[in-house]
Amino acid sequence: MEHVEIPAGPDIRDYAAIGNCRGVALVHKEGRVDWCALERFDAAPVCLRLLDDRIGGYLDTRPTDAFVATRRYVPDTNVLETTLATTSGVARVIDFMPLGREPGAASDDFVTVHALAWLVRVIDAVEGDIEFELDVLPSTQWALRAPQVHRVEQGIAWERGALLCDRPIGMRGTHASGVIRLRAGERMRVVLMAGKSPAPSAVLASVDRLLDITLAYWNAWISRCGYKGPYVAAVQRSALALKLLTYAPSGAIIAAATTSLPETLGGGRNWDYRLSWVRDSTLTLFALSALGYHDEPEAFRQFLFDHGVGEIFPTQIVYGIRGEVNLDERELTHLRGYCGSHPVRVGNAAHRQRQFDVYGDVMDWLTLRRELGGSLSPSELTILRRTADYVAEHWTEPGQGFWEERDKPEQFVYGNMMCWVALDRAQELLDCRDYEGVMSTMVQDIHRHGIAPEGYLRKCYEHDTIDAVALRAPIIDFPLPTGCLQATIDEVMAKLVTPGGVYRYKGGDGLDGDEGTFVACGFWLVDALLFTGKTAQAKEWFETMLRQSNDVGLYAEEIDAENNRFLGNFPQGLSHLALIHSATLLDIVEHDGTEALRGTHADRVQHARRMMAEAARETPQSIIDARDWVLDAAALGLSGVVSEKSPREGHA
């Protein structure tokens, strides 16, 4: 491959994410905000230095002297705390995006939230005194042009936003700038907001109370996590990351918080993941359900039935966060891209792909929902019947695979196995046995064409390439010949495993360039090892994968096997849900042995919830007063502040 000179830039692993189930921001370990979408996940970001360090906006409040930075999340929250130490003093920086319970919402309702389109930074001088340089450059319209910035009381404003500060700041061209000295015990408040600012004094006066409300919300939400196993810190951090990726106004769940962070530095494998993939979303709901959550699954169910129903269900594999179906891909050629990796893309052409595995994902999840007490209406059962009939008729046709290759359609082995899952679960949901004959034909066909002579599951019919997604076969309860799973693990270990990760596949996929090891595949190897009874090896590999996270417990999509840099969009939901799933399976095996893993997702989630119920009887639960996390803008004096309403638009 031709050598490409890659510009230096920050490692994606140097970022932490904050958000409020509406917007999201990425904060560098030194405290600089390089990505911030305030109004909604897929909005043009007001800070996008991550994708262009020449013209992209940012927010920076760094000490003027050399400093050492350490950081953590405030325990049990998505609020970030960074400590900056210089020779003259120490300061603590708190970054958060405000959210809380909608006034009048039920005290146990965590999806009907009030979220302000703000990023708030609070800087406390802890020791000595410390001088900060404030530098803020807002971006508008993906930095297509410089913003029209003007002064306002206590800050600056532009067409669709404002920057407020309770210390005097000035302007330098289109930047807000200033030098501020804080002494021990003093606090500075900075608010970056979308839309027109209400009275600046009221905004800044509300910051301390908004911080308390936001902390209480996250504390209350994570206190409902039922997992009490040995990896509780990693599981809870992953659960909090998944919650960050839920879009409260509609119930959609996005795959990741960013667009166009590359799978290989300097390459063109740069995709927009700020969209709601049905597959990733249902797998997220399995993970959250295994931890005891129920609000988010019901919110997504409403979203999917609102937007995904047609002749079959769902009508496509991915939707916009408000249910948009036209997600045409376009390139922002004026942006340089992360470390020169271009193009930068908005939208995703995968929405036009035909993937058969999605029908199995939906049927599998709806089966779990029924096991947990949910029901389906007659009209919903009718659409599921039509979908099952469609799968039974068309499963032999080629399509795109799990990884959305942009090559010619193929008969993907995993896709065909998921067609079997779709019919198996449909029979449960429809209380029928109408598809037994087709299912038997599917199994025979996959055994004949989907298994290599060496006994492992192939990626595609008639090709002996191995794909790590085959490791999911025991998870979906597909009937394999004796020895096939072990042969598949052996082939993955021989062809795809590195000391710190697992590649998803090797070989052509219709795209140029290489990629890193895929985080979720590393956890799938854990799961497959558990199903073969290799518990010690599975635990060792799980802990290897835990060490691949960054310092605050987050994962991107991939990791460069040579230099350990993060690759791909961040934080990545599929990585975090896979961690939760593996931790849950390890816990089941620890308590009840390998045999307890048999069956479907629904069986294992039910098993995990029974274990959690037993643990809850032994462990007193902390109680957080629901009044502590009500965000009432009017009560805070923020008249005129609006947010997108939850629950889903148009639905009570």
GROMACS .gro file of C-alpha atoms in nm, residues 128-290:
model
  163
  128GLY     CA    1  -0.278   2.865   4.564
  129ASP     CA    2  -0.367   3.077   4.264
  130ILE     CA    3  -0.375   2.988   3.898
  131GLU     CA    4  -0.405   3.196   3.584
  132PHE     CA    5  -0.618   3.076   3.293
  133GLU     CA    6  -0.632   3.179   2.931
  134LEU     CA    7  -0.983   3.147   2.792
  135ASP     CA    8  -1.003   3.089   2.415
  136VAL     CA    9  -1.328   3.000   2.241
  137LEU     CA   10  -1.392   2.974   1.868
  138PRO     CA   11  -1.747   2.874   1.774
  139SER     CA   12  -1.824   2.696   1.447
  140THR     CA   13  -2.140   2.735   1.242
  141GLN     CA   14  -2.262   2.529   0.947
  142TRP     CA   15  -1.973   2.281   0.973
  143ALA     CA   16  -1.725   2.571   0.963
  144LEU     CA   17  -1.826   2.664   0.609
  145ARG     CA   18  -1.786   3.025   0.712
  146ALA     CA   19  -1.669   3.222   1.013
  147PRO     CA   20  -1.947   3.306   1.261
  148GLN     CA   21  -2.074   3.662   1.295
  149VAL     CA   22  -1.972   3.721   1.656
  150HIS     CA   23  -2.077   4.019   1.867
  151ARG     CA   24  -2.056   4.118   2.230
  152VAL     CA   25  -2.341   4.062   2.472
  153GLU     CA   26  -2.370   4.113   2.844
  154GLN     CA   27  -2.116   3.880   3.009
  155GLY     CA   28  -2.004   3.712   2.688
  156ILE     CA   29  -2.036   3.686   2.313
  157ALA     CA   30  -2.310   3.565   2.079
  158TRP     CA   31  -2.345   3.451   1.719
  159GLU     CA   32  -2.630   3.342   1.493
  160ARG     CA   33  -2.725   3.027   1.680
  161GLY     CA   34  -2.545   3.040   2.010
  162ALA     CA   35  -2.366   3.224   2.287
  163LEU     CA   36  -2.072   3.194   2.525
  164LEU     CA   37  -2.128   3.338   2.871
  165CYS     CA   38  -1.880   3.376   3.156
  166ASP     CA   39  -1.908   3.528   3.501
  167ARG     CA   40  -1.562   3.685   3.456
  168PRO     CA   41  -1.478   3.961   3.209
  169ILE     CA   42  -1.383   3.829   2.866
  170GLY     CA   43  -1.292   4.004   2.544
  171MET     CA   44  -1.292   3.935   2.172
  172ARG     CA   45  -1.010   3.858   1.931
  173GLY     CA   46  -1.155   3.847   1.581
  174THR     CA   47  -1.413   3.568   1.592
  175HIS     CA   48  -1.272   3.430   1.918
  176ALA     CA   49  -1.377   3.498   2.274
  177SER     CA   50  -1.061   3.545   2.476
  178GLY     CA   51  -0.934   3.659   2.810
  179VAL     CA   52  -0.692   3.594   3.094
  180ILE     CA   53  -0.847   3.517   3.432
  181ARG     CA   54  -0.667   3.461   3.763
  182LEU     CA   55  -0.839   3.253   4.031
  183ARG     CA   56  -0.734   3.227   4.394
  184ALA     CA   57  -0.809   2.938   4.627
  185GLY     CA   58  -1.181   2.924   4.700
  186GLU     CA   59  -1.286   3.118   4.388
  187ARG     CA   60  -1.507   2.975   4.112
  188MET     CA   61  -1.548   3.063   3.745
  189ARG     CA   62  -1.853   2.956   3.543
  190VAL     CA   63  -1.861   2.925   3.164
  191VAL     CA   64  -2.169   2.833   2.959
  192LEU     CA   65  -2.163   2.746   2.589
  193MET     CA   66  -2.521   2.739   2.463
  194ALA     CA   67  -2.726   2.694   2.150
  195GLY     CA   68  -2.997   2.940   2.055
  196LYS     CA   69  -3.065   3.282   2.193
  197SER     CA   70  -2.950   3.336   2.550
  198PRO     CA   71  -3.200   3.434   2.817
  199ALA     CA   72  -3.078   3.685   3.076
  200PRO     CA   73  -2.703   3.603   3.113
  201SER     CA   74  -2.710   3.673   3.486
  202ALA     CA   75  -2.988   3.415   3.534
  203VAL     CA   76  -2.801   3.159   3.324
  204LEU     CA   77  -2.480   3.195   3.522
  205ALA     CA   78  -2.666   3.204   3.854
  206SER     CA   79  -2.833   2.871   3.768
  207VAL     CA   80  -2.508   2.681   3.707
  208ASP     CA   81  -2.447   2.551   4.059
  209ARG     CA   82  -2.802   2.422   4.097
  210LEU     CA   83  -2.792   2.267   3.748
  211LEU     CA   84  -2.476   2.080   3.846
  212ASP     CA   85  -2.649   1.940   4.155
  213ILE     CA   86  -2.952   1.833   3.950
  214THR     CA   87  -2.739   1.668   3.681
  215LEU     CA   88  -2.530   1.479   3.936
  216ALA     CA   89  -2.847   1.360   4.110
  217TYR     CA   90  -2.999   1.242   3.780
  218TRP     CA   91  -2.698   1.028   3.689
  219ASN     CA   92  -2.666   0.897   4.047
  220ALA     CA   93  -3.032   0.796   4.045
  221TRP     CA   94  -3.012   0.632   3.702
  222ILE     CA   95  -2.703   0.422   3.769
  223SER     CA   96  -2.834   0.320   4.113
  224ARG     CA   97  -3.090   0.109   3.924
  225CYS     CA   98  -2.814  -0.102   3.767
  226GLY     CA   99  -2.855  -0.448   3.915
  227TYR     CA  100  -2.513  -0.592   3.826
  228LYS     CA  101  -2.310  -0.663   4.143
  229GLY     CA  102  -2.037  -0.882   3.997
  230PRO     CA  103  -1.659  -0.836   4.012
  231TYR     CA  104  -1.647  -0.595   3.716
  232VAL     CA  105  -1.901  -0.348   3.848
  233ALA     CA  106  -1.693  -0.037   3.771
  234ALA     CA  107  -1.647  -0.130   3.403
  235VAL     CA  108  -2.009  -0.242   3.365
  236GLN     CA  109  -2.150   0.074   3.518
  237ARG     CA  110  -1.924   0.297   3.308
  238SER     CA  111  -2.037   0.112   2.996
  239ALA     CA  112  -2.401   0.145   3.100
  240LEU     CA  113  -2.355   0.519   3.150
  241ALA     CA  114  -2.190   0.542   2.807
  242LEU     CA  115  -2.486   0.363   2.647
  243LYS     CA  116  -2.731   0.594   2.822
  244LEU     CA  117  -2.537   0.892   2.679
  245LEU     CA  118  -2.612   0.756   2.332
  246THR     CA  119  -2.991   0.750   2.381
  247TYR     CA  120  -3.183   1.041   2.229
  248ALA     CA  121  -3.458   1.119   2.478
  249PRO     CA  122  -3.692   1.320   2.253
  250SER     CA  123  -3.756   1.022   2.024
  251GLY     CA  124  -3.623   0.710   2.199
  252ALA     CA  125  -3.362   0.649   1.925
  253ILE     CA  126  -3.022   0.506   2.017
  254ILE     CA  127  -2.719   0.618   1.816
  255ALA     CA  128  -2.426   0.393   1.730
  256ALA     CA  129  -2.163   0.649   1.839
  257ALA     CA  130  -2.136   1.017   1.921
  258THR     CA  131  -1.925   1.127   1.623
  259THR     CA  132  -1.886   1.113   1.249
  260SER     CA  133  -1.582   1.037   1.035
  261LEU     CA  134  -1.330   0.930   1.297
  262PRO     CA  135  -1.128   0.691   1.079
  263GLU     CA  136  -1.084   0.316   1.092
  264THR     CA  137  -0.733   0.374   0.961
  265LEU     CA  138  -0.536   0.699   0.994
  266GLY     CA  139  -0.515   0.884   0.668
  267GLY     CA  140  -0.768   0.654   0.501
  268GLY     CA  141  -1.120   0.690   0.370
  269ARG     CA  142  -1.306   0.447   0.600
  270ASN     CA  143  -1.476   0.737   0.775
  271TRP     CA  144  -1.847   0.701   0.847
  272ASP     CA  145  -2.126   0.892   1.017
  273TYR     CA  146  -2.241   0.692   1.322
  274ARG     CA  147  -2.472   0.954   1.474
  275LEU     CA  148  -2.766   0.746   1.352
  276SER     CA  149  -2.983   0.472   1.497
  277TRP     CA  150  -2.896   0.124   1.365
  278VAL     CA  151  -3.169  -0.126   1.448
  279ARG     CA  152  -2.916  -0.405   1.512
  280ASP     CA  153  -2.693  -0.203   1.745
  281SER     CA  154  -2.997  -0.063   1.924
  282THR     CA  155  -3.153  -0.403   1.995
  283LEU     CA  156  -2.818  -0.532   2.122
  284THR     CA  157  -2.798  -0.223   2.347
  285LEU     CA  158  -3.142  -0.308   2.482
  286PHE     CA  159  -3.035  -0.665   2.559
  287ALA     CA  160  -2.743  -0.523   2.759
  288LEU     CA  161  -2.955  -0.269   2.947
  289SER     CA  162  -3.230  -0.524   3.010
  290ALA     CA  163  -2.974  -0.763   3.158
   0.00000   0.00000   0.00000
